[in-house]
């Protein structure tokens, strides 16, 4: 039986920060045009950052939803728990997994990323990304005390701190030599790793899991055994992993759009198809201050790109020239940053107090390509100005 094709002026695929903020951008210039918003999530768009931070420190779930009013009130039809499976650019349609067809005039791909997964332990490992994952981990923490966290990146570092601050026994396992080693300069990453150990987190750096199995061969207890390459075996009441994401570019690839570790867009967040835009974690965009294409997997980028894409979908011509910030909270340590914080770059650090408060410049030649404000607050605007130049921030802001 042929299904009816529904038509919308704007179709947004992805219900994260980028998708939600695209709706806001569209509504700035187009108060009336119909909008369909598709999300794999069963929940309307909400904030994810508190899932690994504030919610473990007394924060309330009530503050998570990104919109107070109903979506219907702003003329948005929400398709939750719905996977868009197919994009036909010639017909200007997308098709969901159940075969329903939706016509668009302008389309935004804000599909974010899919978690990388280990080739074992499928039913034992919680790949932590969503509100439902938070609930699942909460239940686990109510039932048990011992947790293994796989991965020493953002999720691993934040969750290890969060669970330890909730009195849990936490062990972290990752292949690098130190926590956040890809991001922080080596000496700082090593110091942070020592700090985690002081706070009671057992850090098993330079190791990797090779199997995760139910204890006693049965899942009845919920307990797992994590076997490591080194031969060590860890028992846990819960195993959580954050081992990175892959940008979810499948729709773009299938539709023949340019993909290069992300959907390639121009400064207006348009793909080479003028009716298809991309924003957020999935978009590889011209990073103005760095003078090259980049992809950023953090909150502010998703918010601001979503909004810019929305404005442009509604007929605007706004260029995305922001150097987006990102941040993290790790016990009582915290940072804000802009640019490319790859620890492969040469770095120059200025410390007010070593490893407690300072500024790190990440350099390509003499040019600043990233700035880490380590427990140094209120300096983001200056950091954005310096990014891409050969100037440096000073410690005191003078
Ligand atoms: P990250 O890319 O930050 O970190 C992945 C970590 O997993 C790395 O330490 C990596 O090590 C490690 N890893 C890779 N393979 C294995 C393996 N087989 N066994 C053990 N460890 C492994 O990704 P996350 O999953 O932490 O975060 C997911 C996304 O969410 C990212 O886009 C992140 O930016 C975002 N996020 C951002 C936050 C923020 O802005 N504050 C907070 C939380 C999440 P290696 O480098 O050696 O591969």
Tab-separated table of C-alpha atoms and ligand atoms in Angstrom:
chain	number	residue	atom	x	y	z
A	1	UNK	CA	0.000	0.000	0.000
A	2	UNK	CA	1.434	3.360	-0.978
A	3	UNK	CA	1.901	5.688	1.987
A	4	UNK	CA	0.936	9.317	1.866
A	5	UNK	CA	3.812	11.786	1.547
A	6	UNK	CA	3.712	14.599	4.069
A	7	UNK	CA	5.227	17.959	3.218
A	8	UNK	CA	7.083	20.376	5.494
A	9	UNK	CA	8.886	23.563	4.688
A	10	UNK	CA	11.732	22.605	7.035
A	11	UNK	CA	12.836	19.132	8.055
A	12	UNK	CA	15.363	18.801	10.864
A	13	UNK	CA	16.950	15.397	11.400
A	14	UNK	CA	18.405	15.213	14.902
A	15	UNK	CA	16.938	16.219	18.252
A	16	UNK	CA	20.042	17.405	20.117
A	17	UNK	CA	21.215	20.945	20.786
A	18	UNK	CA	21.764	21.590	17.079
A	19	UNK	CA	18.287	20.413	16.038
A	20	UNK	CA	16.533	22.380	18.778
A	21	UNK	CA	18.470	25.549	18.066
A	22	UNK	CA	17.854	25.193	14.353
A	23	UNK	CA	14.143	25.469	15.115
A	24	UNK	CA	14.842	28.699	16.992
A	25	UNK	CA	16.917	29.997	14.092
A	26	UNK	CA	14.198	29.157	11.576
A	27	UNK	CA	11.567	30.905	13.683
A	28	UNK	CA	13.612	34.141	13.749
A	29	UNK	CA	12.912	34.640	10.032
A	30	UNK	CA	10.019	32.309	9.328
A	31	UNK	CA	7.335	32.465	12.027
A	32	UNK	CA	4.876	30.253	10.167
A	33	UNK	CA	6.613	27.672	7.996
A	34	UNK	CA	5.930	24.058	8.947
A	35	UNK	CA	8.763	22.211	10.680
A	36	UNK	CA	9.276	18.494	11.291
A	37	UNK	CA	11.896	17.508	13.868
A	38	UNK	CA	13.059	13.892	13.938
A	39	UNK	CA	14.930	12.378	16.837
A	40	UNK	CA	16.131	8.896	17.702
A	41	UNK	CA	15.543	9.854	21.325
A	42	UNK	CA	12.219	9.060	22.968
A	43	UNK	CA	12.441	12.450	24.750
A	44	UNK	CA	12.023	15.953	23.325
A	45	UNK	CA	15.375	17.781	23.004
A	46	UNK	CA	17.194	18.161	26.325
A	47	UNK	CA	20.622	19.163	27.618
A	48	UNK	CA	23.155	16.378	27.700
A	49	UNK	CA	26.111	17.996	29.524
A	50	UNK	CA	24.517	17.656	33.001
A	51	UNK	CA	24.259	13.875	32.493
A	52	UNK	CA	27.953	13.489	33.294
A	53	UNK	CA	28.264	16.538	35.558
A	54	UNK	CA	25.559	18.396	37.506
A	55	UNK	CA	22.981	15.610	37.808
A	56	UNK	CA	25.473	13.709	39.977
A	57	UNK	CA	26.003	16.721	42.216
A	58	UNK	CA	22.416	17.433	43.186
A	59	UNK	CA	21.257	18.971	39.877
A	60	UNK	CA	17.628	18.485	38.916
A	61	UNK	CA	16.307	16.693	35.847
A	62	UNK	CA	13.561	19.289	35.585
A	63	UNK	CA	16.066	21.717	34.090
A	64	UNK	CA	17.062	19.384	31.261
A	65	UNK	CA	14.348	20.054	28.638
A	66	UNK	CA	15.435	22.688	26.135
A	67	UNK	CA	11.950	24.059	25.625
A	68	UNK	CA	9.322	24.979	28.180
A	69	UNK	CA	6.318	25.237	25.844
A	70	UNK	CA	5.016	22.377	23.750
A	71	UNK	CA	6.460	21.892	20.277
A	72	UNK	CA	2.993	22.172	18.760
A	73	UNK	CA	2.780	25.716	20.121
A	74	UNK	CA	5.715	26.755	17.945
A	75	UNK	CA	4.437	24.883	14.924
A	76	UNK	CA	6.862	21.977	15.163
A	77	UNK	CA	5.770	18.400	14.647
A	78	UNK	CA	8.019	16.102	16.669
A	79	UNK	CA	8.809	12.595	15.501
A	80	UNK	CA	10.452	10.986	18.513
A	81	UNK	CA	12.071	7.570	18.557
A	82	UNK	CA	12.137	7.817	14.787
A	83	UNK	CA	15.074	6.966	12.602
A	84	UNK	CA	15.357	8.663	9.248
A	85	UNK	CA	16.775	6.000	6.989
A	86	UNK	CA	16.931	7.493	3.535
A	87	UNK	CA	17.487	10.836	1.818
A	88	UNK	CA	16.482	11.424	-1.792
A	89	UNK	CA	17.802	14.845	-2.791
A	90	UNK	CA	16.277	14.804	-6.271
A	91	UNK	CA	12.792	14.191	-4.866
A	92	UNK	CA	13.451	16.431	-1.825
A	93	UNK	CA	12.276	13.678	0.505
A	94	UNK	CA	13.417	11.734	3.532
A	95	UNK	CA	12.014	8.337	4.470
A	96	UNK	CA	11.897	6.934	7.996
A	97	UNK	CA	12.599	3.303	8.893
A	98	UNK	CA	8.929	2.410	8.722
A	99	UNK	CA	8.703	3.708	5.147
A	100	UNK	CA	6.923	7.011	5.773
A	101	UNK	CA	7.963	9.684	3.289
A	102	UNK	CA	8.387	13.374	4.144
A	103	UNK	CA	8.981	16.126	1.603
A	104	UNK	CA	11.160	19.111	2.547
A	105	UNK	CA	12.060	22.446	1.050
A	106	UNK	CA	15.089	22.827	3.323
A	107	UNK	CA	16.703	19.998	5.239
A	108	UNK	CA	19.094	20.053	8.193
A	109	UNK	CA	21.241	17.049	9.045
A	110	UNK	CA	22.045	17.413	12.738
A	111	UNK	CA	22.575	13.728	13.302
A	112	UNK	CA	25.503	14.016	15.728
A	113	UNK	CA	27.465	10.855	16.313
A	114	UNK	CA	27.106	7.188	17.040
A	115	UNK	CA	29.097	5.678	19.878
A	116	UNK	CA	32.049	3.524	19.056
A	117	UNK	CA	31.558	0.105	20.567
A	118	UNK	CA	33.852	-2.677	21.693
A	119	UNK	CA	33.532	-5.995	19.845
A	120	UNK	CA	32.487	-7.820	23.057
A	121	UNK	CA	30.379	-7.415	26.179
A	122	UNK	CA	27.440	-6.074	24.192
A	123	UNK	CA	24.791	-6.632	26.874
A	124	UNK	CA	27.118	-5.766	29.795
A	125	UNK	CA	28.495	-2.355	28.806
A	126	UNK	CA	26.592	0.887	29.122
A	127	UNK	CA	27.747	3.280	26.358
A	128	UNK	CA	26.921	6.488	28.103
A	129	UNK	CA	25.244	9.184	25.977
A	130	UNK	CA	21.591	9.746	26.800
A	131	UNK	CA	19.095	10.490	29.544
A	132	UNK	CA	18.009	6.849	29.519
A	133	UNK	CA	21.660	5.876	30.017
A	134	UNK	CA	21.780	8.232	33.009
A	135	UNK	CA	18.710	6.523	34.490
A	136	UNK	CA	20.217	3.101	33.884
A	137	UNK	CA	23.454	4.122	35.604
A	138	UNK	CA	21.536	5.691	38.507
A	139	UNK	CA	19.735	2.391	39.057
A	140	UNK	CA	23.085	0.600	39.009
A	141	UNK	CA	24.557	2.999	41.571
A	142	UNK	CA	21.580	2.368	43.836
A	143	UNK	CA	22.218	-1.382	43.614
A	144	UNK	CA	26.014	-1.552	43.708
A	145	UNK	CA	29.270	0.088	44.710
A	146	UNK	CA	31.942	-0.939	42.236
A	147	UNK	CA	32.193	0.583	38.780
A	148	UNK	CA	34.568	0.178	35.883
A	149	UNK	CA	34.790	3.033	33.423
A	150	UNK	CA	36.292	2.304	30.026
A	151	UNK	CA	37.813	5.342	28.306
A	152	UNK	CA	39.862	8.286	29.524
A	153	UNK	CA	38.281	10.976	27.342
A	154	UNK	CA	35.544	13.451	28.269
A	155	UNK	CA	32.855	10.945	29.281
A	156	UNK	CA	35.315	8.737	31.176
A	157	UNK	CA	36.959	11.625	33.040
A	158	UNK	CA	33.686	13.351	33.974
A	159	UNK	CA	31.827	10.192	34.977
A	160	UNK	CA	34.728	8.819	37.010
A	161	UNK	CA	34.777	12.060	39.001
A	162	UNK	CA	30.975	12.093	39.310
A	163	UNK	CA	30.728	8.509	40.579
A	164	UNK	CA	33.682	8.926	42.969
A	165	UNK	CA	31.978	12.050	44.343
A	166	UNK	CA	28.954	9.844	44.980
A	167	UNK	CA	31.064	7.543	47.150
A	168	UNK	CA	31.425	4.806	44.543
A	169	UNK	CA	34.531	2.708	44.050
A	170	UNK	CA	35.708	3.646	40.569
A	171	UNK	CA	38.285	2.068	38.315
A	172	UNK	CA	39.161	3.655	34.972
A	173	UNK	CA	40.756	1.744	32.103
A	174	UNK	CA	42.116	3.273	28.908
A	175	UNK	CA	44.959	2.732	26.465
A	176	UNK	CA	46.663	6.103	26.907
A	177	UNK	CA	49.178	6.888	29.638
A	178	UNK	CA	47.032	9.513	31.397
A	179	UNK	CA	43.509	10.902	31.808
A	180	UNK	CA	42.519	13.259	28.927
A	181	UNK	CA	45.926	12.670	27.382
A	182	UNK	CA	44.723	13.544	23.900
A	183	UNK	CA	43.637	16.967	25.061
A	184	UNK	CA	45.912	18.092	27.880
A	185	UNK	CA	49.673	18.633	27.653
A	186	UNK	CA	51.533	15.559	28.959
A	187	UNK	CA	52.671	17.009	32.300
A	188	UNK	CA	49.200	18.339	33.115
A	189	UNK	CA	47.521	15.056	32.066
A	190	UNK	CA	49.905	13.149	34.346
A	191	UNK	CA	49.197	15.544	37.210
A	192	UNK	CA	45.429	15.162	36.683
A	193	UNK	CA	45.844	11.379	36.710
A	194	UNK	CA	47.642	11.651	40.073
A	195	UNK	CA	44.832	13.890	41.293
A	196	UNK	CA	42.228	11.269	40.311
A	197	UNK	CA	44.211	8.665	42.256
A	198	UNK	CA	44.335	10.976	45.297
A	199	UNK	CA	40.569	11.254	45.059
A	200	UNK	CA	40.309	7.477	45.259
A	201	UNK	CA	39.874	6.579	41.585
A	202	UNK	CA	41.983	3.580	40.586
A	203	UNK	CA	43.426	4.524	37.201
A	204	UNK	CA	44.545	1.612	35.026
A	205	UNK	CA	46.305	3.579	32.304
A	206	UNK	CA	47.979	1.922	29.324
A	207	UNK	CA	45.652	-1.061	29.458
A	208	UNK	CA	42.559	-2.128	27.553
A	209	UNK	CA	39.621	-4.449	28.099
A	210	UNK	CA	39.581	-7.661	26.070
A	211	UNK	CA	36.362	-9.180	27.440
A	212	UNK	CA	33.417	-8.235	29.627
A	213	UNK	CA	31.435	-11.196	30.948
A	214	UNK	CA	28.743	-11.841	33.522
A	215	UNK	CA	30.173	-13.026	36.848
A	216	UNK	CA	29.488	-16.728	37.336
A	217	UNK	CA	28.458	-17.025	33.704
A	218	UNK	CA	24.970	-15.686	34.399
A	219	UNK	CA	23.549	-12.192	34.124
A	220	UNK	CA	21.298	-12.777	37.147
A	221	UNK	CA	23.445	-10.784	39.601
A	222	UNK	CA	24.079	-7.981	37.138
A	223	UNK	CA	27.743	-8.146	38.115
A	224	UNK	CA	30.382	-8.191	35.405
A	225	UNK	CA	33.979	-9.195	35.090
A	226	UNK	CA	36.193	-7.008	32.919
A	227	UNK	CA	39.281	-8.819	31.678
A	228	UNK	CA	42.193	-6.639	30.637
A	229	UNK	CA	45.010	-7.124	28.157
A	230	UNK	CA	47.499	-7.068	31.039
A	231	UNK	CA	45.811	-10.146	32.522
A	232	UNK	CA	44.116	-8.215	35.332
A	233	UNK	CA	40.466	-9.022	36.023
A	234	UNK	CA	38.058	-6.496	37.547
A	235	UNK	CA	34.669	-7.263	39.066
A	236	UNK	CA	32.067	-4.539	38.870
A	237	UNK	CA	28.426	-3.817	39.596
A	238	UNK	CA	28.399	-1.672	36.489
A	239	UNK	CA	30.589	-1.167	33.425
A	240	UNK	CA	30.335	2.122	31.581
A	241	UNK	CA	32.160	3.107	28.406
A	242	UNK	CA	32.885	6.363	26.606
A	243	UNK	CA	35.321	5.462	23.876
A	244	UNK	CA	34.423	8.153	21.411
A	245	UNK	CA	31.888	8.722	18.667
A	246	UNK	CA	31.802	8.561	14.896
A	247	UNK	CA	29.939	11.318	13.109
A	248	UNK	CA	26.687	9.885	11.802
A	249	UNK	CA	27.090	10.756	8.132
A	250	UNK	CA	25.101	7.877	6.649
A	251	UNK	CA	22.277	9.933	5.120
A	252	UNK	CA	24.708	12.371	3.535
A	253	UNK	CA	26.940	9.620	2.184
A	254	UNK	CA	24.038	7.738	0.683
A	255	UNK	CA	22.804	10.926	-0.963
A	256	UNK	CA	26.202	11.581	-2.529
A	257	UNK	CA	27.071	14.637	-0.440
A	258	UNK	CA	30.695	15.342	0.366
A	259	UNK	CA	31.754	13.534	3.536
A	260	UNK	CA	35.221	13.661	5.055
A	261	UNK	CA	35.056	12.639	8.718
A	262	UNK	CA	31.866	14.697	8.893
A	263	UNK	CA	29.492	16.297	6.409
A	264	UNK	CA	31.410	19.044	4.649
A	265	UNK	CA	29.666	22.429	4.723
A	266	UNK	CA	30.528	25.997	3.753
A	267	UNK	CA	30.644	29.027	6.041
A	268	UNK	CA	26.829	29.212	5.892
A	269	UNK	CA	26.580	25.549	6.979
A	270	UNK	CA	25.275	24.533	3.549
A	271	UNK	CA	26.366	21.339	1.886
A	272	UNK	CA	27.017	21.483	-1.848
A	273	UNK	CA	23.251	21.008	-2.179
A	274	UNK	CA	21.780	24.474	-1.434
A	275	UNK	CA	18.718	22.889	0.185
A	276	UNK	CA	20.645	20.651	2.601
A	277	UNK	CA	22.463	21.966	5.666
A	278	UNK	CA	24.454	20.290	8.427
A	279	UNK	CA	25.272	21.458	11.953
A	280	UNK	CA	26.713	20.264	15.254
A	281	UNK	CA	28.972	17.249	15.909
A	282	UNK	CA	28.382	15.914	12.395
A	283	UNK	CA	29.443	19.015	10.434
A	284	UNK	CA	32.947	19.643	9.079
A	285	UNK	CA	32.955	23.394	8.664
A	286	UNK	CA	35.435	26.170	7.822
A	287	UNK	CA	36.766	27.162	11.261
A	288	UNK	CA	37.412	30.840	10.550
A	289	UNK	CA	40.053	31.567	13.212
A	290	UNK	CA	42.014	28.423	12.361
A	291	UNK	CA	41.733	28.900	8.596
A	292	UNK	CA	40.867	25.259	7.946
A	293	UNK	CA	38.033	22.769	8.072
A	294	UNK	CA	37.274	21.321	11.500
A	295	UNK	CA	34.649	19.331	13.339
A	296	UNK	CA	33.761	20.090	16.952
A	297	UNK	CA	31.945	17.695	19.314
A	298	UNK	CA	30.854	20.126	22.028
A	299	UNK	CA	27.804	22.006	23.252
A	300	UNK	CA	28.319	25.619	22.199
A	301	UNK	CA	29.217	24.629	18.669
A	302	UNK	CA	26.009	22.613	18.353
A	303	UNK	CA	23.891	25.429	19.770
A	304	UNK	CA	25.324	28.200	17.641
A	305	UNK	CA	25.644	26.201	14.445
A	306	UNK	CA	22.079	24.949	14.851
A	307	UNK	CA	20.841	28.497	15.125
A	308	UNK	CA	22.873	29.764	12.163
A	309	UNK	CA	21.764	26.846	9.999
A	310	UNK	CA	18.140	27.540	10.972
A	311	UNK	CA	18.418	31.219	10.049
A	312	UNK	CA	19.929	30.289	6.689
A	313	UNK	CA	17.306	27.614	6.027
A	314	UNK	CA	14.717	30.353	6.475
A	315	UNK	CA	16.380	32.561	3.866
A	316	UNK	CA	19.026	34.374	5.935
A	317	UNK	CA	22.694	34.630	5.067
A	318	UNK	CA	24.490	34.361	8.377
A	319	UNK	CA	28.092	33.214	8.336
A	320	UNK	CA	29.283	30.938	11.133
A	321	UNK	CA	32.493	32.548	12.293
A	322	UNK	CA	32.428	31.681	15.987
A	323	UNK	CA	35.352	29.983	17.708
A	324	UNK	CA	33.178	27.773	19.923
A	325	UNK	CA	34.160	27.228	23.559
A	326	UNK	CA	34.021	23.979	25.446
A	327	UNK	CA	34.442	23.165	29.087
A	328	UNK	CA	34.648	20.386	31.602
A	329	UNK	CA	34.353	19.824	35.349
A	330	UNK	CA	36.596	17.244	36.994
A	331	UNK	CA	36.205	17.135	40.780
A	332	UNK	CA	37.025	20.692	41.865
A	333	UNK	CA	39.071	21.307	38.718
A	334	UNK	CA	37.578	22.835	35.640
A	335	UNK	CA	38.438	24.429	32.365
A	336	UNK	CA	37.181	26.387	29.411
A	337	UNK	CA	38.848	26.205	26.037
A	338	UNK	CA	38.718	27.319	22.414
A	339	UNK	CA	40.319	25.970	19.272
A	340	UNK	CA	42.142	22.760	18.577
A	341	UNK	CA	43.245	21.214	21.859
A	342	UNK	CA	45.234	18.339	20.490
A	343	UNK	CA	48.127	17.445	22.746
A	344	UNK	CA	50.065	16.634	19.566
A	345	UNK	CA	50.662	20.367	19.227
A	346	UNK	CA	53.571	22.081	20.907
A	347	UNK	CA	52.289	23.847	24.023
A	348	UNK	CA	53.347	26.815	26.135
A	349	UNK	CA	51.967	27.042	29.651
A	350	UNK	CA	51.729	29.979	32.027
A	351	UNK	CA	50.967	28.964	35.593
A	352	UNK	CA	49.702	31.187	38.360
A	353	UNK	CA	49.915	28.080	40.512
A	354	UNK	CA	51.287	24.960	38.782
A	355	UNK	CA	48.476	22.715	37.528
A	356	UNK	CA	45.958	24.565	39.727
A	357	UNK	CA	45.453	27.726	37.696
A	358	UNK	CA	46.956	28.747	34.412
A	359	UNK	CA	46.737	29.189	30.659
A	360	UNK	CA	48.070	26.827	28.013
A	361	UNK	CA	48.632	27.930	24.408
A	362	UNK	CA	48.603	25.185	21.742
A	363	UNK	CA	50.789	26.148	18.796
A	364	UNK	CA	51.301	25.370	15.130
A	365	UNK	CA	54.594	27.060	14.383
A	366	UNK	CA	54.219	30.286	16.322
A	367	UNK	CA	50.480	30.553	15.704
A	368	UNK	CA	48.018	29.895	18.528
A	369	UNK	CA	45.560	27.178	17.451
A	370	UNK	CA	44.122	26.364	20.861
A	371	UNK	CA	43.838	27.910	24.310
A	372	UNK	CA	43.143	26.074	27.538
A	373	UNK	CA	41.945	28.228	30.420
A	374	UNK	CA	42.659	25.922	33.343
A	375	UNK	CA	40.669	27.094	36.345
A	376	UNK	CA	41.086	30.539	34.807
A	377	UNK	CA	37.657	32.047	34.349
A	378	UNK	CA	36.271	35.060	32.502
A	379	UNK	CA	38.950	35.040	29.769
A	380	UNK	CA	37.049	33.476	26.880
A	381	UNK	CA	36.561	36.647	24.852
A	382	UNK	CA	40.287	37.424	24.992
A	383	UNK	CA	41.092	33.816	24.092
A	384	UNK	CA	38.840	34.053	21.038
A	385	UNK	CA	40.627	37.213	19.942
A	386	UNK	CA	44.060	35.648	20.227
A	387	UNK	CA	43.128	32.362	18.519
A	388	UNK	CA	44.700	32.083	15.074
A	389	UNK	CA	47.233	34.853	15.719
A	390	UNK	CA	50.791	34.870	17.044
A	391	UNK	CA	49.743	36.850	20.118
A	392	UNK	CA	49.552	35.256	23.577
A	393	UNK	CA	47.303	35.756	26.565
A	394	UNK	CA	49.027	36.977	29.702
A	395	UNK	CA	48.273	35.468	33.086
A	396	UNK	CA	46.790	38.579	34.635
A	397	UNK	CA	44.849	39.750	31.602
A	398	UNK	CA	46.941	42.929	31.255
B	1	LIG	P1	36.458	10.977	23.664
B	1	LIG	O1	36.839	10.988	22.240
B	1	LIG	O2	36.563	12.219	24.486
B	1	LIG	O3	37.351	9.886	24.441
B	1	LIG	C1	37.436	8.533	24.052
B	1	LIG	C2	38.384	7.817	24.988
B	1	LIG	O4	38.223	6.397	24.865
B	1	LIG	C3	39.847	8.080	24.732
B	1	LIG	O5	40.491	8.137	25.976
B	1	LIG	C4	40.248	6.833	23.933
B	1	LIG	O6	41.597	6.499	23.942
B	1	LIG	C5	39.500	5.800	24.709
B	1	LIG	N1	39.396	4.526	24.013
B	1	LIG	C6	39.294	4.303	22.673
B	1	LIG	N2	39.214	2.981	22.437
B	1	LIG	C7	39.279	2.367	23.648
B	1	LIG	C8	39.260	1.010	24.078
B	1	LIG	N3	39.156	0.022	23.197
B	1	LIG	N4	39.349	0.749	25.407
B	1	LIG	C9	39.467	1.757	26.303
B	1	LIG	N5	39.476	3.055	25.959
B	1	LIG	C10	39.389	3.361	24.648
B	1	LIG	O7	34.964	10.396	23.672
B	1	LIG	P2	33.903	10.176	24.859
B	1	LIG	O8	33.284	8.859	24.577
B	1	LIG	O9	34.528	10.426	26.172
B	1	LIG	O10	32.841	11.316	24.597
B	1	LIG	C11	31.901	11.177	23.527
B	1	LIG	C12	31.583	12.532	22.940
B	1	LIG	O11	30.936	13.367	23.872
B	1	LIG	C13	32.802	13.289	22.480
B	1	LIG	O12	32.425	13.884	21.298
B	1	LIG	C14	33.015	14.335	23.543
B	1	LIG	O13	33.632	15.488	23.011
B	1	LIG	C15	31.606	14.613	23.984
B	1	LIG	N6	31.596	15.053	25.375
B	1	LIG	C16	31.984	16.316	25.635
B	1	LIG	C17	32.022	16.764	26.926
B	1	LIG	C18	32.462	18.158	27.189
B	1	LIG	O14	32.534	18.959	26.262
B	1	LIG	N7	32.766	18.486	28.442
B	1	LIG	C19	31.616	15.918	28.046
B	1	LIG	C20	31.226	14.591	27.663
B	1	LIG	C21	31.222	14.195	26.359
B	1	LIG	P3	42.486	6.741	22.599
B	1	LIG	O15	42.637	8.198	22.547
B	1	LIG	O16	43.757	6.019	22.881
B	1	LIG	O17	41.717	6.186	21.439
